[in-house]
Coordinates of C-alpha atoms (C1' of nucleotides) in Angstrom, one line a residue:
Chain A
X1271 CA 48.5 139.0 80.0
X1272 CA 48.3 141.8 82.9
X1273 CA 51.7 142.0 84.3
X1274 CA 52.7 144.2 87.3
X1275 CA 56.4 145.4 87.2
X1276 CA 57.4 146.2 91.1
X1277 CA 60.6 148.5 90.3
X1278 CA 62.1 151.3 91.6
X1279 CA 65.3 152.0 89.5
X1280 CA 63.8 154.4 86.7
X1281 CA 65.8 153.3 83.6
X1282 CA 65.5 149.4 84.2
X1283 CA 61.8 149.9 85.5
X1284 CA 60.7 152.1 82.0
X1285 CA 63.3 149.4 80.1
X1286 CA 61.7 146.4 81.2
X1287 CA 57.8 148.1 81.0
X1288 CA 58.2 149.3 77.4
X1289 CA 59.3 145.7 76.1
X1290 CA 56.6 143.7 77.5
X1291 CA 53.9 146.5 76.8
X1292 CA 55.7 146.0 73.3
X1293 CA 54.7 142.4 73.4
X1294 CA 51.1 142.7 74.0
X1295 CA 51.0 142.3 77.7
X1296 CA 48.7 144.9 80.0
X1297 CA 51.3 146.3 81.9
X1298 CA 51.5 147.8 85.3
X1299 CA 54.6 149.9 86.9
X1300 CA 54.9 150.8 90.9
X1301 CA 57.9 151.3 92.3
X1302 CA 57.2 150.8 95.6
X1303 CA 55.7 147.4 97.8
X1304 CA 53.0 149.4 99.0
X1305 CA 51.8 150.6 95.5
X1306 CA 52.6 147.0 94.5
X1307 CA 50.1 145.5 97.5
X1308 CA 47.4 147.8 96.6
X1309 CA 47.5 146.7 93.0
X1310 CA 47.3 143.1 93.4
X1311 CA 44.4 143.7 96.1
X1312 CA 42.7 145.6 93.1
X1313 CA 43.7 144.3 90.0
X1314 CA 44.0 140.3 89.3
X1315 CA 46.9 140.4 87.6
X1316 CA 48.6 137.0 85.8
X1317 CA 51.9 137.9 86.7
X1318 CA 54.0 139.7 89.2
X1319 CA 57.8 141.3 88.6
X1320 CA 59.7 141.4 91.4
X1321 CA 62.2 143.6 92.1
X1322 CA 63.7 142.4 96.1
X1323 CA 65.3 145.7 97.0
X1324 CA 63.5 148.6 97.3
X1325 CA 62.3 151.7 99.2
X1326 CA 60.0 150.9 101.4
X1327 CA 61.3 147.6 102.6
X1328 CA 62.1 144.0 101.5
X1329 CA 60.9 142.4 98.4
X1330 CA 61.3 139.0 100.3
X1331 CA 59.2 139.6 103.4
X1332 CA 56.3 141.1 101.1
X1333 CA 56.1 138.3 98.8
X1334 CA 56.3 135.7 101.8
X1335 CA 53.3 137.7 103.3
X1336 CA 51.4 137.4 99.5
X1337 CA 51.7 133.9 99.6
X1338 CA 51.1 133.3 103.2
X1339 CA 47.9 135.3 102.8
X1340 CA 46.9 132.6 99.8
X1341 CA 48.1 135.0 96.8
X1342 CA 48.6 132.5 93.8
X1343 CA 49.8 134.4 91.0
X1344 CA 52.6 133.8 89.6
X1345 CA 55.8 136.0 90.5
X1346 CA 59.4 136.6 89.2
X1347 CA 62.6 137.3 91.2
X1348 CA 64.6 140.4 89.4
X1349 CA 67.9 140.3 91.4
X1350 CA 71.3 141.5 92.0
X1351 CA 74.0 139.3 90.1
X1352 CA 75.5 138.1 93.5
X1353 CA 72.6 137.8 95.6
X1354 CA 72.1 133.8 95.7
X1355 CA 70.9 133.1 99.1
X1356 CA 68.4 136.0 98.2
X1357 CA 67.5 133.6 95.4
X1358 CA 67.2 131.1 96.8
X1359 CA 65.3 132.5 99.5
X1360 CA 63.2 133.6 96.6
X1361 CA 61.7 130.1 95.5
X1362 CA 61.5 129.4 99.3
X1363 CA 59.6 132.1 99.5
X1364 CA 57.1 131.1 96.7
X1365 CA 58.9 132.5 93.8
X1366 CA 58.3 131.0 90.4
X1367 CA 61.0 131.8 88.9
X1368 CA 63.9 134.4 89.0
X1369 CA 66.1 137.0 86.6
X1370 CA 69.4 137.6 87.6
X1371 CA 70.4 141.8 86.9
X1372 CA 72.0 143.0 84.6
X1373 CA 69.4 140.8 82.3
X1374 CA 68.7 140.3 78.4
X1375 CA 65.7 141.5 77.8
X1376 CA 64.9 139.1 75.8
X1377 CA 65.7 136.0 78.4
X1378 CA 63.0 138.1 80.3
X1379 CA 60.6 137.6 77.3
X1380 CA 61.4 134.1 77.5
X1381 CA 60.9 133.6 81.0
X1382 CA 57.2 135.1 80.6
X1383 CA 56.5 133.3 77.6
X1384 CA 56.9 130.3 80.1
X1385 CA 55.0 131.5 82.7
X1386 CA 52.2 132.4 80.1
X1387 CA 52.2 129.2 78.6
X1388 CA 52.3 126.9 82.4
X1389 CA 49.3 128.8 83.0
X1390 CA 47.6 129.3 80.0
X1391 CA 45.1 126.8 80.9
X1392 CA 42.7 129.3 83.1
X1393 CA 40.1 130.9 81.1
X1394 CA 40.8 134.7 80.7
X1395 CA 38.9 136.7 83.5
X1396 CA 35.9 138.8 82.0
X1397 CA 35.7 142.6 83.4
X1398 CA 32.3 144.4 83.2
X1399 CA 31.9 147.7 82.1
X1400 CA 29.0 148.9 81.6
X1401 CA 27.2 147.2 78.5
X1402 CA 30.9 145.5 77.9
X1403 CA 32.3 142.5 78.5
X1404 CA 36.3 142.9 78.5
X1405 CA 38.9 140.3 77.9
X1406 CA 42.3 141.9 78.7
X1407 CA 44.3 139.2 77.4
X1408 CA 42.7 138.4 74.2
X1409 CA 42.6 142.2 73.3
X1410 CA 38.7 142.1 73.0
X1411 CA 35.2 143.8 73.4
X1412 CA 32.1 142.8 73.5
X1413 CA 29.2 145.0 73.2
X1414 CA 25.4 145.1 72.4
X1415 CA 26.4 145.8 68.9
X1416 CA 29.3 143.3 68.1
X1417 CA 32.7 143.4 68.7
X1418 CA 34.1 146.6 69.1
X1419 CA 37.8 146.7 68.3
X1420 CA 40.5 148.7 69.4
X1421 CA 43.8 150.3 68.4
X1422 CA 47.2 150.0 70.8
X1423 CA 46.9 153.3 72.6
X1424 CA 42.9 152.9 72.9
X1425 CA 43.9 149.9 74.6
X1426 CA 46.6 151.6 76.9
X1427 CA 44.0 154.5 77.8
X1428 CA 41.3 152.5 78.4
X1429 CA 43.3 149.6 80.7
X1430 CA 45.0 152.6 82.6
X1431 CA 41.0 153.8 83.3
X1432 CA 39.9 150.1 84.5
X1433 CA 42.7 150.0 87.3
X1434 CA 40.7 152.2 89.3
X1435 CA 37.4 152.2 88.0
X1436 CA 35.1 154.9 89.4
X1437 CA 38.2 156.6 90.9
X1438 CA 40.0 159.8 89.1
X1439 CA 43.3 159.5 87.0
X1440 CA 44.9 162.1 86.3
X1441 CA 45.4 163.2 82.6
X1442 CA 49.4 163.2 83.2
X1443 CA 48.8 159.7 84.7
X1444 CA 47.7 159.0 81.3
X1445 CA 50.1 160.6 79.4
X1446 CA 52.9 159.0 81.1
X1447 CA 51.7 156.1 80.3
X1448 CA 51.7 156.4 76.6
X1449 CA 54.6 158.4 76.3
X1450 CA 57.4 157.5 78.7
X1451 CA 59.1 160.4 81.0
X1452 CA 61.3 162.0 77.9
X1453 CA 59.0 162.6 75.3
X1454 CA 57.3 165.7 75.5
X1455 CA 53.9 165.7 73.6
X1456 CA 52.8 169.4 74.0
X1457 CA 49.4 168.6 72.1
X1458 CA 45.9 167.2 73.4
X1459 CA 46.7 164.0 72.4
X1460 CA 45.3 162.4 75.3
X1461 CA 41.6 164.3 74.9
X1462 CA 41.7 162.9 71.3
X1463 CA 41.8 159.3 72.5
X1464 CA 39.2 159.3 74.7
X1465 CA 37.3 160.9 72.6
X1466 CA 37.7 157.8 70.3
X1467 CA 36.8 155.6 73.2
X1468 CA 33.6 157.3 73.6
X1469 CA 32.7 157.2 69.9
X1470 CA 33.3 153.8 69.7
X1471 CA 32.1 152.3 73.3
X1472 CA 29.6 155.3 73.8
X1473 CA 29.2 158.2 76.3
X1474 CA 28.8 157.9 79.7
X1475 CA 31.4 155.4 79.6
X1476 CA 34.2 157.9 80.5
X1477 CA 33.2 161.2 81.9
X1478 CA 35.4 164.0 82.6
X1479 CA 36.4 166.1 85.6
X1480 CA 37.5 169.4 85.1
X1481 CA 41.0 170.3 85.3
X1482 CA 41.6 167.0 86.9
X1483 CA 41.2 164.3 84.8
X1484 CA 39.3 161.0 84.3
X1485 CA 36.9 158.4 85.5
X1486 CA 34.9 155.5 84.4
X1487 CA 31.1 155.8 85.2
X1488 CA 29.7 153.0 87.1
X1489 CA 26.4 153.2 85.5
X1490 CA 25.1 150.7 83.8
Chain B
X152 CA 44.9 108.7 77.5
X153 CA 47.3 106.9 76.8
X154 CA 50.9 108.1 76.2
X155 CA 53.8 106.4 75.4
X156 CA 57.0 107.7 76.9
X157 CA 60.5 107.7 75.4
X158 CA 63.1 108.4 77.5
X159 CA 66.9 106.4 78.4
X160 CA 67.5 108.7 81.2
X161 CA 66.4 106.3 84.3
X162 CA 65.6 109.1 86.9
X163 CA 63.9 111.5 84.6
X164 CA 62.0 108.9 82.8
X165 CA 60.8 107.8 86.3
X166 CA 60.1 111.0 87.4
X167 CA 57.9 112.0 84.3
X168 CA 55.9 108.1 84.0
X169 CA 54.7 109.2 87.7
X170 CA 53.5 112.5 87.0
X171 CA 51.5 111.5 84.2
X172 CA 50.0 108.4 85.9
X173 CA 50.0 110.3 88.8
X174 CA 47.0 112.2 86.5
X175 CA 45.3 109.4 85.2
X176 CA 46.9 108.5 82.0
X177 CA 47.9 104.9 81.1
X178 CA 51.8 105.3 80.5
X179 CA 54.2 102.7 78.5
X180 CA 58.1 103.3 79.4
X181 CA 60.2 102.5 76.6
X182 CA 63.8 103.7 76.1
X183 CA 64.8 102.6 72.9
X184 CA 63.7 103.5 69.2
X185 CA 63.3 99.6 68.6
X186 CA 61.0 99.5 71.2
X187 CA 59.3 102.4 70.4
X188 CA 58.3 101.7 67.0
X189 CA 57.3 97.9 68.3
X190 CA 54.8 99.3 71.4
X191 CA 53.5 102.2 68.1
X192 CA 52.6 99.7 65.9
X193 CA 50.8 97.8 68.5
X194 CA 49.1 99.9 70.6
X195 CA 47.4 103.5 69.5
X196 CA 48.3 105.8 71.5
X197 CA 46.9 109.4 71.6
X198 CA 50.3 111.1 72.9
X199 CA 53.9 109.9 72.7
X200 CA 56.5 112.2 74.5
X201 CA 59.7 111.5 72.5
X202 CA 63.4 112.4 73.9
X203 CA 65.5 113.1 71.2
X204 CA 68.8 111.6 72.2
X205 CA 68.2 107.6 72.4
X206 CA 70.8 104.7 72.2
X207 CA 70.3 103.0 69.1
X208 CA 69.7 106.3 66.9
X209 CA 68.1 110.1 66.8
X210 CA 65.1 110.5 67.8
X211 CA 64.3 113.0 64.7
X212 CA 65.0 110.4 62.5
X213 CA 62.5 108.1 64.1
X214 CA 59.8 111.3 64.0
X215 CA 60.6 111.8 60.6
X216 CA 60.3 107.8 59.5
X217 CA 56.8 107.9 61.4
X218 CA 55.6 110.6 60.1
X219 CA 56.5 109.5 56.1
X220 CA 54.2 106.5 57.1
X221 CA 51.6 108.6 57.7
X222 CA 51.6 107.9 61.3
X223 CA 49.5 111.4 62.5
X224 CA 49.7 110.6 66.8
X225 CA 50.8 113.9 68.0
X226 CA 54.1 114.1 69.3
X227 CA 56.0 116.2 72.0
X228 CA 59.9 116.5 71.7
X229 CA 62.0 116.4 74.9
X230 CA 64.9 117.7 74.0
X231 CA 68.0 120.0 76.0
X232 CA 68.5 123.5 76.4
X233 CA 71.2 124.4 73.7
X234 CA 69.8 122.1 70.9
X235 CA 68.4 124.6 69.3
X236 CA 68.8 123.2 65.8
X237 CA 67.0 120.3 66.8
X238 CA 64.1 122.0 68.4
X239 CA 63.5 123.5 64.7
X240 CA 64.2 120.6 62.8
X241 CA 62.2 118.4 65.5
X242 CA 58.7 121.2 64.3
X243 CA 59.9 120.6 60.8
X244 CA 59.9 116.9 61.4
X245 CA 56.4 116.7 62.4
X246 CA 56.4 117.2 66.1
X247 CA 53.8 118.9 68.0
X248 CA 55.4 120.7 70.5
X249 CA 58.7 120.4 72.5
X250 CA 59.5 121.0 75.9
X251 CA 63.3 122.1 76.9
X252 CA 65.5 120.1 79.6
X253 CA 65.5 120.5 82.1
X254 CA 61.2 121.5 82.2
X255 CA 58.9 121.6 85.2
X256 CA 56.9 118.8 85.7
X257 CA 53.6 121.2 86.0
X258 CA 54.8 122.5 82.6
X259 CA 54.6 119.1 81.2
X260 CA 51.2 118.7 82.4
X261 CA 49.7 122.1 81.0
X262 CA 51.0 120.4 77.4
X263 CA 49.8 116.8 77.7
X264 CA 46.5 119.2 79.0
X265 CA 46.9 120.6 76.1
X266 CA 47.4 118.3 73.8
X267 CA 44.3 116.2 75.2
X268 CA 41.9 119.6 74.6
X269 CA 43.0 119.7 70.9
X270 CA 42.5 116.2 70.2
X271 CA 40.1 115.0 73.0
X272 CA 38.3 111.9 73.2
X273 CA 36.9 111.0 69.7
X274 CA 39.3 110.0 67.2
X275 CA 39.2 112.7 64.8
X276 CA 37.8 115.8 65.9
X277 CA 36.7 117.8 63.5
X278 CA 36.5 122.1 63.9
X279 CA 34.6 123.9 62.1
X280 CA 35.9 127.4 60.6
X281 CA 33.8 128.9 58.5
X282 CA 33.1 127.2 55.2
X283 CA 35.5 124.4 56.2
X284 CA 35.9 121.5 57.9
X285 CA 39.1 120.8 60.0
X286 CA 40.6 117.6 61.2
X287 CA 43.7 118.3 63.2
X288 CA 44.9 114.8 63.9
X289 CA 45.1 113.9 60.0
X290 CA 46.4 117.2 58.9
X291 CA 43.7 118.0 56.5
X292 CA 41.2 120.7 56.0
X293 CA 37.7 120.0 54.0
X294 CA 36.2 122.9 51.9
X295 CA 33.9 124.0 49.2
X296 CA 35.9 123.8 46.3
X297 CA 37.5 120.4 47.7
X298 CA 40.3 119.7 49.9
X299 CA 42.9 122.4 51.0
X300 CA 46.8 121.3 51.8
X301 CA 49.0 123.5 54.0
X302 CA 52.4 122.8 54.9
X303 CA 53.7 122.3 58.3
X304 CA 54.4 125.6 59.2
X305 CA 50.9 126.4 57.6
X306 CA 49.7 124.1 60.3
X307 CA 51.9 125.7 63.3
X308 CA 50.1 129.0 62.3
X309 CA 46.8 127.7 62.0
X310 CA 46.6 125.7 65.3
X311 CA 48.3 128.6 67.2
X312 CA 45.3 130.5 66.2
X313 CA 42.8 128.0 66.5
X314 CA 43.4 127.3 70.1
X315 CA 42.4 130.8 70.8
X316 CA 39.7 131.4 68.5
X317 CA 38.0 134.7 68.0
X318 CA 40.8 135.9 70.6
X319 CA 43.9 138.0 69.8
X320 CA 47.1 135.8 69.6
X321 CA 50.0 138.6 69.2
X322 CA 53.0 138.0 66.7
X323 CA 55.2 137.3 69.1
X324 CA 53.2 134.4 70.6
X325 CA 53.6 132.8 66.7
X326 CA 56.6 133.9 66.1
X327 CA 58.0 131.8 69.4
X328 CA 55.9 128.9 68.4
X329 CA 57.8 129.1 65.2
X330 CA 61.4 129.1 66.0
X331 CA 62.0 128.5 70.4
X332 CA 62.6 131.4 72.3
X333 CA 66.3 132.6 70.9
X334 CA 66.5 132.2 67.5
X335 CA 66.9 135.9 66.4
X336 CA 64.7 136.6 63.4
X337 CA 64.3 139.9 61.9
X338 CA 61.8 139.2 59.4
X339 CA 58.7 139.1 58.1
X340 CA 58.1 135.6 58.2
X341 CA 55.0 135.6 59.9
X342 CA 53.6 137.7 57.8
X343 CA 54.4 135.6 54.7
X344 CA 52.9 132.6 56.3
X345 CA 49.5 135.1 57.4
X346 CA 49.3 136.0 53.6
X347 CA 49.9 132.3 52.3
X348 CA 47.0 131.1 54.4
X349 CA 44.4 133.4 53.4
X350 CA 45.2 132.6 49.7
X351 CA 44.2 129.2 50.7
X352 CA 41.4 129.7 53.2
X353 CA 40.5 133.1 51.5
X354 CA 40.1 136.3 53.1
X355 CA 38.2 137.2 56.4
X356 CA 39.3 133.9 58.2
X357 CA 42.2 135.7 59.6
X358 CA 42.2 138.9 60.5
X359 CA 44.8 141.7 61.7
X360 CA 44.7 144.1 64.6
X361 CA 47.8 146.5 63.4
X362 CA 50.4 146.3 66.3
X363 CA 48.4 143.9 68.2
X364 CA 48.1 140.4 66.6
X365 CA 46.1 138.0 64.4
X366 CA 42.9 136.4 65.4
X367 CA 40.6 134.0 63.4
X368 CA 37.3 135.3 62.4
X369 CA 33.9 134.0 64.2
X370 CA 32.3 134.9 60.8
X371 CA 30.9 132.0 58.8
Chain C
dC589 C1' 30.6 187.7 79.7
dC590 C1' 35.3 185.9 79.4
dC591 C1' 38.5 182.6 79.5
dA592 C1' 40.4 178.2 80.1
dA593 C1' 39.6 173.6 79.5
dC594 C1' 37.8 170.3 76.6
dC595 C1' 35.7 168.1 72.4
dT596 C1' 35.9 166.5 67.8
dG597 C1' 36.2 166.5 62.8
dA598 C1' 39.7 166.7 59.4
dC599 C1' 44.2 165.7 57.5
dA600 C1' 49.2 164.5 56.6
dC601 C1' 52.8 161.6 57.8
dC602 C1' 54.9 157.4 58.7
dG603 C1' 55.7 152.9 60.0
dG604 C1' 53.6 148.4 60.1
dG605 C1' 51.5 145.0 57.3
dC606 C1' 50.7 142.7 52.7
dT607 C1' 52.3 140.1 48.8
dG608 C1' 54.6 138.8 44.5
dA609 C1' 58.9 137.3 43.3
dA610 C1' 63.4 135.5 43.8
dC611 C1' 66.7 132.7 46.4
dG612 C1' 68.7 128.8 49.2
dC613 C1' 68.2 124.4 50.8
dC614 C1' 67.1 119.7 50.8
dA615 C1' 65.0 115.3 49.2
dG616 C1' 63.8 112.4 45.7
dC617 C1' 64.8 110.7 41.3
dG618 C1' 66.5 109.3 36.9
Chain D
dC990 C1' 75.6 113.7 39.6
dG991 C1' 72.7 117.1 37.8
dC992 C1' 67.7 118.1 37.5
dT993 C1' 63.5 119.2 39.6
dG994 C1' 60.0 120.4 42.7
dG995 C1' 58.5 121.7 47.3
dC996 C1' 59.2 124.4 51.2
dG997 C1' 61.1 128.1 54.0
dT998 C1' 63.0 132.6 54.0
dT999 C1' 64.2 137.1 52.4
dC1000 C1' 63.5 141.3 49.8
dA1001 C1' 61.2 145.3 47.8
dG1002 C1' 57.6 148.0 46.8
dC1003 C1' 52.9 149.2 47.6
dC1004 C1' 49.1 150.1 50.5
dC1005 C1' 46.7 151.4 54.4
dG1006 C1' 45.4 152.6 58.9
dG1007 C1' 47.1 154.4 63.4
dT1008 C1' 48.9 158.4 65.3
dG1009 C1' 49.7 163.1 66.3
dT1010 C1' 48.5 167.9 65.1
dC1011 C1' 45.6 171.5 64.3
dA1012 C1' 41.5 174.5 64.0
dG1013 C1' 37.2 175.6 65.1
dG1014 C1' 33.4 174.7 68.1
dT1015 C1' 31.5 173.7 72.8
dT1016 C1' 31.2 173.6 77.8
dG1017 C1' 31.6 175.1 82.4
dG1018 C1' 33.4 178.0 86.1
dG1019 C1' 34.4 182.5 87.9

DNA sequence: CCCAACCTGACACCGGGCTGAACGCCAGCG
DNA sequence: CGCTGGCGTTCAGCCCGGTGTCAGGTTGGG
């Protein structure tokens, strides 16, 4: 599944991202509505987690706008352990379901497991690439020649690339990705991967920009 | 399709014979065992959604009975939220999927949907998978050298993976179907189960994506 | 031409996965 | 009541492939 995390407290936001990345799920982490709005009008992502109060304004208000604008995916309340009305304004709101802080990760494992199942009956969308044909949930490629299969951090690279396809990231961007804040890889780690990607999709599929970082080509 | 429905509890028995009415199945209300095993033997059904805790006896005991009399109609176990004991014995028993009290109406429907794919319309469907021949209603598998026997979590295992097949279904995702959401299990069991059914189906049905999941093979 | 950034083949380590074997549990049976 | 066989689970040791590091080569900008 493609999951977006909308957090803004560092350790719960990196907590929270590293166990449902652990479980297989595409995941997404912005800490801020309007990095969260611009994601969902970019990315079709299966699931939304909701943190209520951040930065930049209300968690409520922004997911009553989503729905009233005819967003359907599904969405998860994370919120303060005394904060009922807020929940309850939550489902009113068009909440499916909520998490009350501090919380186990593993209820929150449960609670998606849920979510994945209730609507596990849509087919899994298809993103183009190129000669690809990508299914983010079930983990695979298809190419001209076959399947092509890749490892974890292939996978992490190469979803982090189609969130913004034909637009720069960042080699940091990328880094952070695979290796939380803390770990500091002093290697070139991150120009090894892709340069797996590019043996196994091809060239042309990720081209480089000096000094600044990546992009996926549009080309066919 | 029809469904039989077996449930004491007045309002939620009501509540769940109109939802799946409400979707075009014929439904029979029972709310006793005795009445159960009368409407079974009368009528074949294609789904029976069995509560657990019943007036004149446990429900497992009735699944159990059923099944020993080579009754194959798949069966989904409503049972509550701290039974957890139950929920495993219910799998063990012969049931094919559970849903926990209190469970969303739309989740209900995803499962009967569900349920309806995997054994839609003709009586015995039978999958193909490679060199063999399945037939998921009667529990049995057809091959080269003869017929192959699994056991019931053999089965759990194999129909996880063939509802997705070709696609990656992560350990997690079996490991859940195994044992509910809580129970705590820090072993390999999986894994055991993974090598047990490719000594019976033989190698390059199932294969592994390290750190990702299993998937089944498209390879004849 | 020089240097920085990047590419890529090679390699060692380590942790996840595989599997044979043993153990515990339960049901059936004499 | 003990025996037995089937099944689920655990354990230990081996294997293997993903991961990170390095070195040497290549590219591109100044």
């Amino acid at each position: 599944m493609r999951i977006l995390l909308v957090e803004d407290d560092q350790g719960l936001g990196a907590a929270v991202r590293d166990q449902i990345m652990g479980e297989g799920h595409a995941t997404d982490w912005v800490q801020t509505l309007a990095d969260a709005g611009h994601a969902m009008r970019t990315v079709p992502y299966d699931l939304v987690l909701l943190d209520l109060m951040l930065p930049d304004g209300r968690g409520l208000d922004f997911l009553r706008a989503r729905r009233g604008a005819g967003e359907v995916t599904p969405v998860i309340i994370l919120t303060a352990r005394d904060q009922i009305t807020d929940r309850i304004a939550g489902l009113n709101a068009g909440a499916d379901d909520y998490l009350v802080k501090p919380f186990d990760l593993a209820e929150l494992s449960a609670r998606i497991g849920a979510v994945a199942r209730r609507y596990s009956g849509n087919p899994n969308p298809q993103i183009d690439l190129g000669p690809y044909s990508i299914d983010l949930a079930a983990k695979s490629i298809f190419g001209p020649q076959g399947d092509v299969t890749l490892t974890q951090r292939e996978w992490v690279i190469l979803e982090c690339l189609l969130q913004r396809p034909g637009q720069l990231v960042p080699k940091s961007a990328l880094e952070e990705r695979l290796y939380a804040f803390d770990a500091e890889v002093e290697s070139n780690t991150i120009e090894v991967y892709i340069s797996r990607l590019r043996k196994k999709l091809g060239a042309g599929i990720i081209e480089t920009q000096r000094g600044l970082g990546y992009r996926l080509g549009l080309a066919a």
